[in-house]
Short mmCIF file of C-alpha atoms and ligand atoms in Angstrom, two decimals:
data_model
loop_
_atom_site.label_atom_id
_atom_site.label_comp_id
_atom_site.label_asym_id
_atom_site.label_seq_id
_atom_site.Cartn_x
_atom_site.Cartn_y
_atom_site.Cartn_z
CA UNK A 1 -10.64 -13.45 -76.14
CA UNK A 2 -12.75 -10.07 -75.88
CA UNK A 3 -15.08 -12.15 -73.06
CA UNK A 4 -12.00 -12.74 -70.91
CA UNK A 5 -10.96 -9.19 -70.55
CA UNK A 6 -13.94 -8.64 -67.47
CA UNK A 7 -11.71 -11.10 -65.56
CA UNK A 8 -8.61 -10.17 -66.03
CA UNK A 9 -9.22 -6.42 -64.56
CA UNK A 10 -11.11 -8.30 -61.98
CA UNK A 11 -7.87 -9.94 -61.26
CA UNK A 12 -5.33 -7.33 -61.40
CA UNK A 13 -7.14 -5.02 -58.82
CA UNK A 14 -8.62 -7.10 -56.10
CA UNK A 15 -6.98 -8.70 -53.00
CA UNK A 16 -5.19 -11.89 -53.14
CA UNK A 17 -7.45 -14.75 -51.86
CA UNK A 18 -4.41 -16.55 -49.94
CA UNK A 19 -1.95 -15.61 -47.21
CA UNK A 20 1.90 -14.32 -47.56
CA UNK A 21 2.94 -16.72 -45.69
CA UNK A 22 5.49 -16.91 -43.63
CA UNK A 23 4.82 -13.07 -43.20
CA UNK A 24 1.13 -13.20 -42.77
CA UNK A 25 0.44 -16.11 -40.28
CA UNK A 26 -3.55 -17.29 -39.80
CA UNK A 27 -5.06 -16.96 -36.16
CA UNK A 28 -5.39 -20.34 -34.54
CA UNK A 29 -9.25 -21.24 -34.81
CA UNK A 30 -11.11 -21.41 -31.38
CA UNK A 31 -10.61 -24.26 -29.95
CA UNK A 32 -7.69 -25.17 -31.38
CA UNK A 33 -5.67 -28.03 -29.47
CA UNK A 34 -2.02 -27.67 -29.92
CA UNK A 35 1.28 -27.43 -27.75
CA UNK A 36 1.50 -28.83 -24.10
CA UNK A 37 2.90 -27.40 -21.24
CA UNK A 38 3.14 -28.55 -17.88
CA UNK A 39 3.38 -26.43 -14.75
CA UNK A 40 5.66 -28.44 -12.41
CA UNK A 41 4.71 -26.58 -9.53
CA UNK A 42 1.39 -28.08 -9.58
CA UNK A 43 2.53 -31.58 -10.24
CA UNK A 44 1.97 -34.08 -7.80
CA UNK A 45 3.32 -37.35 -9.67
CA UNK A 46 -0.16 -39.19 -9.78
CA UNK A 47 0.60 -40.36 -13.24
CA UNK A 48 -2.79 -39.67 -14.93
CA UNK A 49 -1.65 -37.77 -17.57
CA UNK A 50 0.52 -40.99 -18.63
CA UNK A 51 -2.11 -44.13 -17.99
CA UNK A 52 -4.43 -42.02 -20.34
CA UNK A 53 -2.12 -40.53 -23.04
CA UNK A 54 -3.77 -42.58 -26.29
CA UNK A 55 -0.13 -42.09 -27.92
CA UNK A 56 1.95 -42.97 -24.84
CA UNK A 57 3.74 -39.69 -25.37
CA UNK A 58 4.17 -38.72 -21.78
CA UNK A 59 6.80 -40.86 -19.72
CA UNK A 60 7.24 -40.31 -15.38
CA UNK A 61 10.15 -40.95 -14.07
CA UNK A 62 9.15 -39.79 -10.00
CA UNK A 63 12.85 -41.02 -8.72
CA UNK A 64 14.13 -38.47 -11.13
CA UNK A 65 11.29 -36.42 -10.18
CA UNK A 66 10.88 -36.01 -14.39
CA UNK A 67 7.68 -36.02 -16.67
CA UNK A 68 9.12 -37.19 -20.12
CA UNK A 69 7.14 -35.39 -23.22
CA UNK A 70 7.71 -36.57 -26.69
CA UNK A 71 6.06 -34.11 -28.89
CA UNK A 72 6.46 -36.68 -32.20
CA UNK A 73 4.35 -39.25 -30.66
CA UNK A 74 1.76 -36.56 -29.53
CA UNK A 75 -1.70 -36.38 -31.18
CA UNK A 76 -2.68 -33.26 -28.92
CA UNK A 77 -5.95 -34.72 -28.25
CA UNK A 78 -5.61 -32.79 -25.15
CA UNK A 79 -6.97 -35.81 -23.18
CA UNK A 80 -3.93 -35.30 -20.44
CA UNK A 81 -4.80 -31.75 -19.86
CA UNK A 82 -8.67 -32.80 -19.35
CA UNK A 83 -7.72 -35.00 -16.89
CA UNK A 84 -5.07 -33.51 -14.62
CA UNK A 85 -6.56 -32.70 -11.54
CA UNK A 86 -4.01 -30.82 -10.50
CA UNK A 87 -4.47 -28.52 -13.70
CA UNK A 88 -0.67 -28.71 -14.32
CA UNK A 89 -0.88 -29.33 -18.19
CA UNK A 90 -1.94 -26.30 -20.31
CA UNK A 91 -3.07 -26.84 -23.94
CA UNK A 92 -2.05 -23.79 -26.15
CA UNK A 93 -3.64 -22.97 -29.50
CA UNK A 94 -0.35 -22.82 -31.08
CA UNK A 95 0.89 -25.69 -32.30
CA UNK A 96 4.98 -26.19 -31.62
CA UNK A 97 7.24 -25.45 -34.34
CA UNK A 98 8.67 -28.41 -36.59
CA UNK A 99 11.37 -30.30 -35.20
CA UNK A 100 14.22 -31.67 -37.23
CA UNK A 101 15.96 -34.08 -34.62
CA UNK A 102 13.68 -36.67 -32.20
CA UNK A 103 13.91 -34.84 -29.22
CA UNK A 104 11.76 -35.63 -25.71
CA UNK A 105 11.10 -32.41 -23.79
CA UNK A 106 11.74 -32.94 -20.08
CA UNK A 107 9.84 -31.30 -17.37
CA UNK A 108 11.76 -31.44 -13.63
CA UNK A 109 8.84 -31.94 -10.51
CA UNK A 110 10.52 -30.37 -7.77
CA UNK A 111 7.10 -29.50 -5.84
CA UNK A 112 6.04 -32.91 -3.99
CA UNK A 113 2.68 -32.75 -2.53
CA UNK A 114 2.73 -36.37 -0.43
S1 LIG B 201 0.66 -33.51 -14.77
FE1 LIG B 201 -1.25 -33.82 -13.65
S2 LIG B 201 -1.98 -35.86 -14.27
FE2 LIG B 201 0.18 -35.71 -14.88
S3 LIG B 201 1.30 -36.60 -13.16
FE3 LIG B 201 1.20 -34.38 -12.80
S4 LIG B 201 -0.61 -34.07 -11.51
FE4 LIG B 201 -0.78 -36.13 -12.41
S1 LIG B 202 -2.38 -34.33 -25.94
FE1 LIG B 202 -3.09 -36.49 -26.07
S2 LIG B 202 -1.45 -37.55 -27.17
FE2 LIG B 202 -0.60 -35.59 -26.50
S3 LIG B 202 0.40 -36.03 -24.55
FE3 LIG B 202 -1.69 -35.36 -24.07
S4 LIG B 202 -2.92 -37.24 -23.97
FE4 LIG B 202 -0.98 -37.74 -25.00
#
């Protein structure tokens, strides 16, 4: 037991190799693709963002002037915000929080640009 004695010291005086977590949270790594945004203002209703969503997570409903996001079918791939033309989606490094309940967010268009 003699041999182990180096390691234990070792042990009781340096740093802990892992986070205190929840109250230490880790930087999001660059270029990190997490929670979507859209900017409604910039929306034009060409439903891009929806033909090209791999998950079919993003719904338009232009009558209701509404963009439909389901964040559970989302794979933030971050294809929709590549091809918006109008720039109106915003990838975040943050990823959203957990969700308990199935829950769609809803963005209202009220800026028409045809
Ligand atoms: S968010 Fe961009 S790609 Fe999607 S409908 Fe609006 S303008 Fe088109
Ligand atoms: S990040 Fe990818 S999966 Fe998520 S809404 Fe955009 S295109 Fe769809």
């Amino acid at each position: 037991m003699p041999w182990m004695i180096g390691t234990v010291l070792k042990n009781l005086f340096s740093t802990p190799p892992t986070r205190r977590y929840p109250y230490e949270k880790r930087e999001s790594f660059a270029g990190s693709r997490g929670n979507i945004t859209w900017d409604a203002g910039r929306c034009d209703m060409c439903n891009d963002c929806a033909r090209v969503c791999p998950a079919r997570a993003i719904t338009l409903k232009p009558e209701k002037h509404l963009i439909e996001y389901d964040p559970l079918k989302c794979i933030y791939c971050g294809t929709c915000a590549e091809t918006c033309l109008q720039h109106a989606i915003t990838q975040h490094p943050l990823y959203a929080a957990p969700q308990a309940e199935h829950a769609s967010r809803i963005t209202e268009v009220h800026h028409y640009r045809y």
